[in-house]
Short mmCIF file of C-alpha atoms in Angstrom, two decimals:
data_model
loop_
_atom_site.label_atom_id
_atom_site.label_comp_id
_atom_site.label_asym_id
_atom_site.label_seq_id
_atom_site.Cartn_x
_atom_site.Cartn_y
_atom_site.Cartn_z
CA GLU P 21 -34.62 -34.88 -26.87
CA GLU P 22 -36.48 -35.82 -23.73
CA PRO P 23 -35.41 -37.49 -20.81
CA LEU P 24 -37.12 -40.69 -19.34
CA THR P 25 -38.82 -40.68 -16.23
CA ALA P 26 -40.94 -43.18 -14.20
CA PRO P 27 -44.30 -41.89 -12.75
CA GLY P 28 -45.40 -42.36 -9.12
CA LEU P 29 -43.87 -45.04 -7.01
CA CYS P 30 -42.35 -46.28 -9.88
CA SER P 31 -39.58 -43.36 -9.69
CA TYR P 32 -38.26 -44.89 -6.74
CA ILE P 33 -38.50 -48.61 -8.13
CA ALA P 34 -36.82 -47.09 -10.91
CA ALA P 35 -34.18 -45.31 -9.14
CA SER P 36 -33.62 -48.19 -6.79
CA CYS P 37 -33.31 -51.06 -8.69
CA GLY P 38 -30.98 -49.67 -11.40
CA GLY P 39 -30.21 -51.65 -14.69
CA ALA P 40 -32.39 -53.53 -16.77
CA LEU P 41 -35.13 -54.04 -13.82
CA GLY P 42 -35.16 -50.42 -13.13
CA ARG P 43 -35.18 -49.44 -17.22
CA VAL P 44 -38.86 -51.41 -16.64
CA PHE P 45 -40.35 -48.80 -15.32
CA LEU P 46 -39.11 -45.66 -17.33
CA THR P 47 -41.39 -43.69 -19.59
CA HIS P 48 -41.49 -41.05 -21.96
CA PRO P 49 -43.18 -38.10 -19.90
CA VAL P 50 -44.52 -35.82 -22.23
CA VAL P 51 -43.97 -35.91 -26.51
CA PRO P 52 -43.98 -39.33 -27.76
CA GLY P 53 -41.32 -40.20 -30.57
CA HIS P 54 -38.28 -38.36 -29.06
CA ARG P 55 -35.82 -40.95 -28.50
CA THR P 56 -33.74 -40.96 -25.16
CA SER P 57 -31.75 -42.71 -22.79
CA ASN P 58 -31.67 -42.72 -19.04
CA SER P 59 -30.34 -44.95 -16.15
CA SER P 60 -30.77 -45.01 -12.77
CA HIS P 61 -27.69 -44.14 -11.75
CA LEU P 62 -25.82 -42.46 -8.92
CA SER P 63 -22.52 -39.95 -8.05
CA VAL P 64 -21.33 -36.29 -6.09
CA ILE P 65 -19.16 -33.11 -6.27
CA SER P 66 -19.14 -30.51 -3.96
CA GLU P 67 -19.31 -26.95 -3.36
CA GLY P 68 -15.88 -24.98 -3.12
CA VAL P 69 -15.41 -23.51 0.60
CA ASP P 70 -16.18 -19.95 0.77
CA GLU P 71 -12.63 -18.06 1.34
CA SER P 72 -14.29 -15.87 4.17
CA THR P 73 -14.78 -19.17 6.17
CA PRO P 74 -12.63 -18.92 9.49
CA SER P 75 -12.74 -22.55 10.03
CA PHE P 76 -11.29 -25.28 7.95
CA TYR P 77 -13.76 -27.47 8.03
CA ALA P 78 -16.63 -25.15 8.71
CA VAL P 79 -19.02 -25.47 6.08
CA PRO P 80 -22.33 -23.20 5.49
CA SER P 81 -25.72 -23.81 6.28
CA ILE P 82 -27.98 -25.70 4.38
CA HIS P 83 -31.96 -26.31 4.31
CA PRO P 84 -33.17 -28.85 6.56
CA VAL P 85 -34.41 -31.81 4.66
CA SER P 86 -35.05 -35.33 5.47
CA LEU P 87 -31.90 -37.42 5.23
CA PHE P 88 -32.73 -40.16 2.49
CA PRO P 89 -34.93 -38.27 0.10
CA GLU P 90 -36.72 -39.60 -2.55
CA PRO P 91 -34.71 -39.59 -6.27
CA PRO P 92 -35.67 -36.29 -7.83
CA ARG P 93 -36.73 -35.93 -11.10
CA ILE P 94 -34.71 -33.81 -13.75
CA GLU P 95 -37.38 -31.36 -14.71
CA HIS P 96 -37.76 -30.18 -10.93
CA LEU P 97 -34.40 -29.31 -10.98
CA GLU P 98 -33.00 -25.32 -11.00
CA PRO P 99 -29.61 -23.75 -10.72
CA ALA P 100 -29.07 -22.07 -7.21
CA ASP P 101 -26.86 -19.07 -6.22
CA SER P 102 -24.48 -19.18 -3.30
CA GLN P 103 -27.49 -18.10 -1.30
CA GLN P 104 -29.32 -21.58 -2.39
CA GLN P 105 -32.12 -19.48 -4.40
CA PRO P 106 -33.01 -20.57 -7.47
CA VAL P 107 -31.69 -18.30 -10.56
CA GLU P 108 -34.48 -16.73 -11.77
CA TRP P 109 -33.74 -15.45 -15.64
CA TRP P 110 -32.59 -19.00 -16.03
CA ARG P 111 -36.07 -20.09 -14.80
CA ALA P 112 -37.82 -17.46 -17.20
CA MET P 113 -35.34 -18.76 -20.03
CA VAL P 114 -36.55 -22.89 -19.37
CA ARG P 115 -40.51 -21.74 -18.77
CA SER P 116 -40.70 -20.02 -21.82
CA SER P 117 -38.65 -22.86 -23.69
CA ARG P 118 -41.45 -25.67 -22.35
CA VAL P 119 -44.12 -23.32 -23.98
CA ALA P 120 -42.63 -23.09 -27.27
CA THR P 121 -41.41 -26.75 -27.23
CA GLY P 122 -43.99 -28.41 -25.33
CA GLN P 123 -41.25 -30.29 -23.91
CA ALA P 124 -40.64 -30.87 -20.11
CA MET P 125 -36.85 -30.44 -20.37
CA SER P 126 -34.09 -30.13 -22.87
CA GLY P 127 -30.87 -30.94 -22.48
CA ASN P 128 -29.64 -27.66 -24.30
CA SER P 129 -31.30 -25.59 -21.39
CA LEU P 130 -28.78 -27.62 -19.01
CA THR P 131 -25.66 -26.55 -21.12
CA LYS P 132 -26.26 -22.95 -20.41
CA VAL P 133 -25.88 -23.32 -16.56
CA PRO P 134 -25.55 -19.39 -14.84
CA ASP P 135 -21.93 -18.26 -13.47
CA GLU P 136 -23.46 -18.04 -10.24
CA ALA P 137 -24.31 -21.63 -9.95
CA VAL P 138 -21.70 -23.12 -11.12
CA LEU P 139 -19.16 -25.14 -8.40
CA GLY P 140 -15.98 -26.00 -10.71
CA GLN P 141 -15.04 -27.29 -14.19
CA GLY P 142 -13.14 -30.17 -15.08
CA SER P 143 -11.66 -31.85 -18.38
CA TYR P 144 -15.09 -33.12 -19.40
CA GLY P 145 -17.85 -30.72 -18.19
CA LEU P 146 -19.06 -28.65 -15.14
CA VAL P 147 -20.31 -28.88 -11.78
CA TRP P 148 -23.46 -26.87 -10.83
CA ARG P 149 -25.39 -26.49 -7.35
CA ALA P 150 -29.12 -27.60 -8.09
CA ILE P 151 -32.35 -26.82 -6.22
CA ASP P 152 -35.46 -29.04 -6.29
CA SER P 153 -38.23 -26.65 -6.85
CA THR P 154 -40.65 -29.07 -5.31
CA THR P 155 -38.75 -29.81 -2.17
CA GLY P 156 -36.35 -27.55 -1.30
CA GLN P 157 -33.47 -30.38 -1.37
CA LEU P 158 -29.81 -29.09 -2.80
CA TYR P 159 -28.13 -31.54 -5.13
CA ALA P 160 -24.54 -31.34 -7.01
CA VAL P 161 -25.08 -31.73 -11.05
CA LYS P 162 -22.28 -33.16 -13.06
CA ASN P 163 -22.67 -32.11 -16.57
CA ILE P 164 -20.48 -34.41 -18.86
CA THR P 165 -20.46 -33.38 -22.46
CA THR P 166 -19.81 -36.44 -24.75
CA ARG P 167 -18.49 -34.20 -27.72
CA LYS P 168 -14.96 -34.61 -26.61
CA ARG P 169 -13.30 -37.53 -27.18
CA GLY P 170 -13.31 -40.10 -24.44
CA ALA P 171 -16.11 -38.50 -22.51
CA ALA P 172 -18.42 -40.85 -23.51
CA SER P 173 -16.46 -43.95 -22.09
CA VAL P 174 -15.84 -41.86 -18.78
CA ALA P 175 -19.51 -41.01 -18.70
CA THR P 176 -20.24 -44.69 -19.10
CA ARG P 177 -17.79 -46.11 -16.80
CA GLU P 178 -18.85 -43.83 -13.79
CA CYS P 179 -22.56 -44.56 -14.21
CA ASP P 180 -21.33 -48.16 -14.04
CA ILE P 181 -19.52 -47.57 -10.78
CA CYS P 182 -22.11 -45.61 -9.26
CA ASP P 183 -24.65 -48.37 -9.66
CA ALA P 184 -22.59 -50.62 -7.92
CA ILE P 185 -21.72 -48.10 -5.29
CA ARG P 186 -25.47 -47.49 -4.88
CA LEU P 187 -25.88 -51.26 -3.93
CA LYS P 188 -23.57 -51.81 -1.53
CA PRO P 189 -23.34 -48.10 -0.11
CA HIS P 190 -20.95 -46.62 2.77
CA PRO P 191 -21.02 -43.60 4.61
CA CYS P 192 -17.48 -42.68 3.44
CA ILE P 193 -18.46 -42.82 -0.20
CA VAL P 194 -20.81 -40.00 -1.47
CA ARG P 195 -25.02 -40.62 -2.04
CA LEU P 196 -25.79 -40.89 -5.85
CA PHE P 197 -29.09 -40.44 -7.00
CA LEU P 198 -29.82 -40.36 -10.90
CA VAL P 199 -28.15 -39.93 -14.83
CA THR P 200 -29.88 -38.82 -17.45
CA ASN P 201 -28.49 -38.72 -21.16
CA PHE P 202 -29.48 -35.92 -23.18
CA LEU P 203 -29.09 -37.23 -26.92
CA ASP P 204 -30.01 -33.84 -28.05
CA ALA P 205 -26.87 -31.75 -26.43
CA GLU P 206 -24.71 -35.02 -26.54
CA LEU P 207 -24.85 -34.34 -22.72
CA TYR P 208 -24.87 -36.76 -19.61
CA VAL P 209 -26.04 -35.24 -16.23
CA LEU P 210 -25.51 -36.75 -13.07
CA VAL P 211 -27.14 -35.55 -10.03
CA GLN P 212 -25.27 -36.24 -7.11
CA GLU P 213 -25.56 -35.99 -2.93
CA PHE P 214 -24.47 -32.14 -2.17
CA CYS P 215 -21.71 -31.61 -0.44
CA PRO P 216 -21.15 -28.26 0.92
CA GLY P 217 -17.55 -28.51 3.06
CA GLY P 218 -15.46 -28.35 -0.35
CA ASP P 219 -13.03 -30.41 -1.45
CA LEU P 220 -9.64 -31.27 0.63
CA LYS P 221 -7.65 -29.69 -2.10
CA GLY P 222 -9.19 -26.58 -0.93
CA CYS P 223 -8.94 -27.43 2.92
CA ILE P 224 -5.30 -27.93 2.32
CA LYS P 225 -4.74 -24.59 0.81
CA LYS P 226 -6.45 -22.89 3.29
CA ALA P 227 -4.21 -24.77 5.95
CA ARG P 228 -0.91 -23.50 4.18
CA GLN P 229 -2.41 -19.95 3.50
CA ALA P 230 -3.06 -19.65 7.45
CA SER P 231 0.37 -21.07 8.51
CA ALA P 232 2.67 -19.80 6.26
CA PRO P 233 5.66 -19.76 5.87
CA SER P 234 5.71 -23.10 7.60
CA TYR P 235 2.57 -25.72 7.92
CA ARG P 236 0.00 -26.72 10.26
CA PRO P 237 -2.20 -30.04 8.96
CA PRO P 238 -6.00 -29.01 9.20
CA PRO P 239 -7.41 -30.19 12.39
CA LEU P 240 -9.62 -33.04 11.32
CA ALA P 241 -6.65 -34.33 8.70
CA MET P 242 -6.41 -37.49 10.89
CA ARG P 243 -9.92 -37.94 10.76
CA TRP P 244 -10.32 -37.25 6.88
CA LEU P 245 -7.69 -39.45 6.23
CA ALA P 246 -9.22 -42.49 8.10
CA GLN P 247 -12.46 -42.12 6.45
CA ILE P 248 -10.65 -41.90 3.06
CA PHE P 249 -9.38 -45.28 4.21
CA LEU P 250 -12.47 -47.02 4.92
CA GLY P 251 -13.99 -45.64 2.06
CA LEU P 252 -11.03 -47.18 -0.10
CA GLU P 253 -11.19 -50.42 1.96
CA HIS P 254 -15.28 -50.76 1.27
CA MET P 255 -14.71 -50.30 -2.71
CA HIS P 256 -11.66 -52.77 -2.99
CA LEU P 257 -12.85 -55.89 -0.21
CA GLU P 258 -16.78 -55.20 -0.26
CA MET P 259 -17.35 -53.87 -3.82
CA ASP P 260 -14.28 -55.48 -6.01
CA THR P 261 -13.68 -51.95 -7.33
CA LEU P 262 -10.57 -49.94 -7.70
CA LEU P 263 -11.12 -45.95 -7.85
CA ARG P 264 -7.97 -45.34 -9.59
CA ASP P 265 -7.79 -41.38 -9.11
CA LEU P 266 -7.73 -40.64 -5.66
CA LYS P 267 -6.17 -37.21 -4.77
CA PRO P 268 -7.34 -34.52 -2.57
CA GLU P 269 -10.08 -32.91 -5.43
CA ASN P 270 -11.47 -36.18 -5.40
CA VAL P 271 -12.54 -36.12 -1.69
CA VAL P 272 -15.22 -33.94 -0.46
CA LEU P 273 -16.59 -33.07 3.35
CA SER P 274 -20.20 -33.47 3.81
CA ALA P 275 -22.34 -31.13 5.84
CA SER P 276 -21.15 -32.79 9.13
CA GLY P 277 -17.94 -32.60 8.12
CA CYS P 278 -17.14 -36.26 6.66
CA ALA P 279 -14.99 -36.99 4.28
CA LYS P 280 -16.38 -38.97 1.12
CA LEU P 281 -14.69 -40.28 -1.91
CA THR P 282 -16.05 -38.98 -5.54
CA ASP P 283 -15.43 -39.02 -9.28
CA PHE P 284 -15.44 -42.47 -10.44
CA GLY P 285 -14.89 -41.86 -13.88
CA PHE P 286 -11.41 -43.78 -13.91
CA GLY P 287 -12.94 -46.41 -12.07
CA ARG P 288 -12.90 -50.31 -12.51
CA PHE P 289 -14.87 -53.22 -11.80
CA GLY P 290 -12.14 -56.16 -10.30
CA VAL P 291 -9.30 -54.89 -7.97
CA GLU P 292 -6.75 -56.94 -10.72
CA SER P 293 -5.87 -55.46 -13.83
CA SER P 294 -3.34 -56.65 -16.67
CA GLY P 295 -1.92 -53.14 -17.02
CA CYS P 296 -3.82 -51.90 -20.25
CA TRP P 297 -4.82 -48.54 -20.26
CA SER P 298 -8.28 -48.32 -20.43
CA PHE P 299 -8.75 -44.98 -21.87
CA GLY P 300 -5.36 -44.65 -23.98
CA MET P 301 -3.38 -43.15 -20.73
CA PRO P 302 -2.69 -44.06 -17.54
CA SER P 303 -5.82 -44.01 -14.96
CA GLY P 304 -5.30 -41.53 -12.26
CA SER P 305 -3.05 -38.28 -11.91
CA PRO P 306 0.25 -36.77 -12.12
CA GLY P 307 1.94 -37.37 -9.03
CA TYR P 308 -0.57 -39.29 -7.47
CA VAL P 309 -0.59 -42.52 -10.06
CA SER P 310 1.46 -45.29 -9.19
CA PRO P 311 4.70 -46.55 -11.28
CA GLU P 312 3.14 -49.74 -12.11
CA VAL P 313 -0.05 -47.99 -13.70
CA LEU P 314 2.54 -45.55 -15.55
CA HIS P 315 4.69 -48.55 -16.62
CA ARG P 316 1.43 -50.74 -17.67
CA GLU P 317 2.54 -53.30 -15.67
CA SER P 318 -0.53 -55.36 -13.74
CA TYR P 319 -1.40 -53.96 -10.59
CA ASP P 320 -4.16 -54.52 -8.03
CA SER P 321 -5.79 -52.48 -5.31
CA ARG P 322 -2.34 -51.69 -4.10
CA ALA P 323 -1.99 -49.08 -6.63
CA ASP P 324 -4.95 -47.18 -4.88
CA LEU P 325 -2.81 -47.38 -2.12
CA TYR P 326 -0.09 -45.93 -3.50
CA SER P 327 -2.16 -43.11 -4.38
CA PHE P 328 -3.53 -42.83 -0.74
CA GLY P 329 -0.27 -42.87 0.69
CA VAL P 330 0.67 -39.71 -1.45
CA LEU P 331 -2.41 -37.76 -0.44
CA ALA P 332 -1.54 -38.72 3.23
CA TRP P 333 1.76 -37.09 2.60
CA VAL P 334 0.41 -33.87 1.05
CA MET P 335 -2.25 -33.43 3.35
CA LEU P 336 -0.14 -33.77 6.67
CA THR P 337 2.95 -31.54 5.04
CA GLY P 338 0.95 -29.23 2.92
CA GLY P 339 2.89 -30.70 -0.43
CA VAL P 340 6.06 -29.31 -1.71
CA THR P 341 7.09 -25.69 -0.98
CA ILE P 342 7.57 -24.01 -4.93
CA GLY P 343 4.41 -22.88 -5.82
CA SER P 344 0.72 -21.88 -4.45
CA GLU P 345 -0.64 -25.24 -4.97
CA PRO P 346 -0.57 -28.26 -2.49
CA VAL P 347 1.10 -31.06 -4.49
CA PRO P 348 3.33 -34.08 -4.61
CA PRO P 349 6.89 -33.92 -6.35
CA MET P 350 6.50 -34.93 -9.70
CA GLY P 351 8.62 -34.63 -12.88
CA ARG P 352 8.22 -32.06 -15.75
CA PRO P 353 6.39 -33.21 -18.95
CA ARG P 354 8.47 -32.11 -21.95
CA TYR P 355 4.92 -32.23 -24.30
CA GLY P 356 1.37 -33.36 -23.86
CA GLY P 357 1.14 -36.81 -23.20
CA ASP P 358 4.48 -37.65 -21.87
CA PHE P 359 3.69 -40.26 -19.31
CA GLN P 360 7.20 -40.79 -18.74
CA ALA P 361 8.32 -37.75 -17.22
CA HIS P 362 6.16 -39.40 -13.96
CA PHE P 363 8.01 -42.58 -13.90
CA ASN P 364 10.16 -41.63 -10.98
CA ASP P 365 7.61 -39.49 -8.86
CA TYR P 366 7.65 -42.59 -6.67
CA ASP P 367 11.53 -41.82 -6.23
CA LEU P 368 11.01 -37.98 -5.55
CA LEU P 369 8.99 -38.75 -2.98
CA GLY P 370 11.02 -41.09 -1.07
CA ARG P 371 13.76 -38.26 -1.39
CA CYS P 372 11.26 -35.73 0.13
CA LEU P 373 10.72 -38.15 2.67
CA ARG P 374 13.94 -38.65 3.46
CA ASN P 375 15.74 -35.39 2.83
CA PRO P 376 13.28 -32.57 2.64
CA GLU P 377 15.20 -29.72 3.16
CA SER P 378 17.26 -30.78 -0.05
CA TYR P 379 13.96 -31.52 -2.31
CA ARG P 380 11.71 -28.43 -0.93
CA ALA P 381 9.44 -30.51 1.29
CA ARG P 382 8.91 -30.59 4.95
CA ARG P 383 9.88 -32.70 7.78
CA CYS P 384 6.95 -35.25 9.07
CA ARG P 385 6.99 -37.38 12.04
CA SER P 386 8.70 -40.69 11.98
CA GLU P 387 5.61 -42.70 11.93
CA VAL P 388 4.12 -40.53 8.96
CA GLN P 389 7.36 -40.96 7.15
CA ASP P 390 7.04 -44.54 7.78
CA PHE P 391 3.36 -45.04 6.51
CA VAL P 392 4.02 -42.75 3.40
CA ALA P 393 6.71 -44.95 2.35
CA ARG P 394 5.65 -48.30 2.84
CA LEU P 395 2.35 -47.19 0.90
CA THR P 396 4.39 -45.49 -2.01
CA CYS P 397 7.13 -48.18 -2.59
CA ARG P 398 8.26 -48.80 -6.14
CA ARG P 399 7.14 -52.61 -5.79
CA PRO P 400 3.66 -53.27 -5.27
CA LEU P 401 4.68 -56.37 -3.19
CA ASP P 402 6.45 -54.32 -0.71
CA ARG P 403 3.21 -52.23 0.06
CA MET P 404 0.99 -52.16 3.13
CA ARG P 405 -2.26 -54.11 2.86
CA HIS P 406 -5.03 -52.98 4.05
CA GLU P 407 -4.83 -55.04 7.59
CA ASP P 408 -1.00 -53.58 7.70
CA ILE P 409 -2.47 -50.10 7.29
CA ARG P 410 -5.07 -50.61 10.17
CA LYS P 411 -2.32 -51.97 12.53
CA HIS P 412 0.53 -49.11 11.94
CA PRO P 413 1.43 -47.00 14.67
CA PHE P 414 0.53 -44.01 11.98
CA TRP P 415 -2.99 -44.19 13.72
CA SER P 416 -2.38 -44.82 17.41
CA THR P 417 0.34 -42.03 17.83
CA ALA P 418 -2.63 -39.68 16.22
CA ARG P 419 -4.23 -40.34 19.51
CA ASP P 420 -3.98 -36.70 20.89
CA ASP P 421 -5.39 -35.57 16.83
CA PHE P 422 -8.67 -37.43 17.28
CA GLN P 423 -9.17 -36.59 20.92
CA ALA P 424 -8.61 -32.85 20.28
CA VAL P 425 -11.56 -32.99 17.34
CA GLN P 426 -14.64 -32.50 18.23
CA LEU P 427 -16.66 -34.90 15.86
CA PRO P 428 -19.80 -34.53 14.67
CA ALA P 429 -22.62 -36.27 16.32
CA ASN P 430 -23.72 -38.04 13.17
CA ARG P 431 -20.27 -39.96 12.40
CA PRO P 432 -20.59 -42.74 10.85
CA PRO P 433 -20.45 -45.98 13.07
CA GLU P 434 -17.34 -47.69 11.40
CA VAL P 435 -15.47 -44.24 11.89
CA GLU P 436 -16.56 -44.35 15.55
CA ARG P 437 -15.57 -47.66 16.49
CA TRP P 438 -12.20 -46.98 14.94
CA ILE P 439 -11.64 -43.85 16.69
CA ARG P 440 -12.56 -45.64 19.93
CA GLU P 441 -9.98 -48.55 19.26
CA VAL P 442 -7.29 -45.97 18.05
CA GLN P 443 -7.74 -43.99 21.38
CA ASN P 444 -8.18 -47.16 23.59
CA PRO P 445 -5.65 -49.45 22.29
#
């Protein structure tokens, strides 16, 4: 099966417009008669931080490229190793396949991703590092196989959310470029912004290891929390969209150290939901999903803000002290799909806040305790909204944290303004 492409200037128009208008410019590039599906959608994942990296926020250097590159063509992308070089054996294999079949790109070839290019693997597929053979631009490519039950729905939802984000971009949400659906391989391929700084989970884990048995948050923790909130606020208030799966793994760091939201497979258009489960299960991750979502009650943007409160607690305390992973307190399922085991996760977190020593947690500052507690109440009506979060003393008491950090010169203007307000109340 052959992906649709758009020749010349049409490629930019198709990538910029999306939807029905964008698809007008798509054509079959090589072999007529092959059925394909392609949309101009967009999304991003990141490369894990090298274990030898001494800093929590240092990232490897990357090839100098333009700030806003032209959308790539799928046939120009090749797997790249950790040195950002094309994997030669894969390149030779694809060239041989193209000569034999006459096709510019086969979906099956993209299912054979070299181990040296793989960045991570999830429930529905994997993410790999790619380089554009014509420009040297690096991308992260997300493979979503539709053979697995429910994967097609997740892929479609992510594409739709990504299209909306492209129309209303934000510096604290990943840049998104292209999606191709290879019917021959039952594979969606999402071409995404490459964020070489890793994800927050990796940064928190490094901080735990570096300061054990105590815990010292990463130096940029407060700034990252500010950026996460700004990205969420944009999705809620400007896009009328829910993320519904906020956790450290779904926040990645750009080359400049900016925290960006990613992974929109559980996203939802409209910030008010009746509570029905979109995918036959709660939208979110254990420990981070709000109680009203678990109970199939109606919910709104405060479900995302609940997850933000949990993430803030894990970031600033390192999570529960048992085990090596930075995770929040959570119930133990008795079997697969035992969602009721998490009904009282909010209460476990409350106990960790009030009496951390008795619940294998670390004590936090009173401002942090109040901030997290007011975001993770059982009743959504009791939680803070966006304006309440902005005004909370949690940010003003973090003034020294902001001043101690050397911020990158190209930080987003929204973050610049907010930090200025925090430092000069």
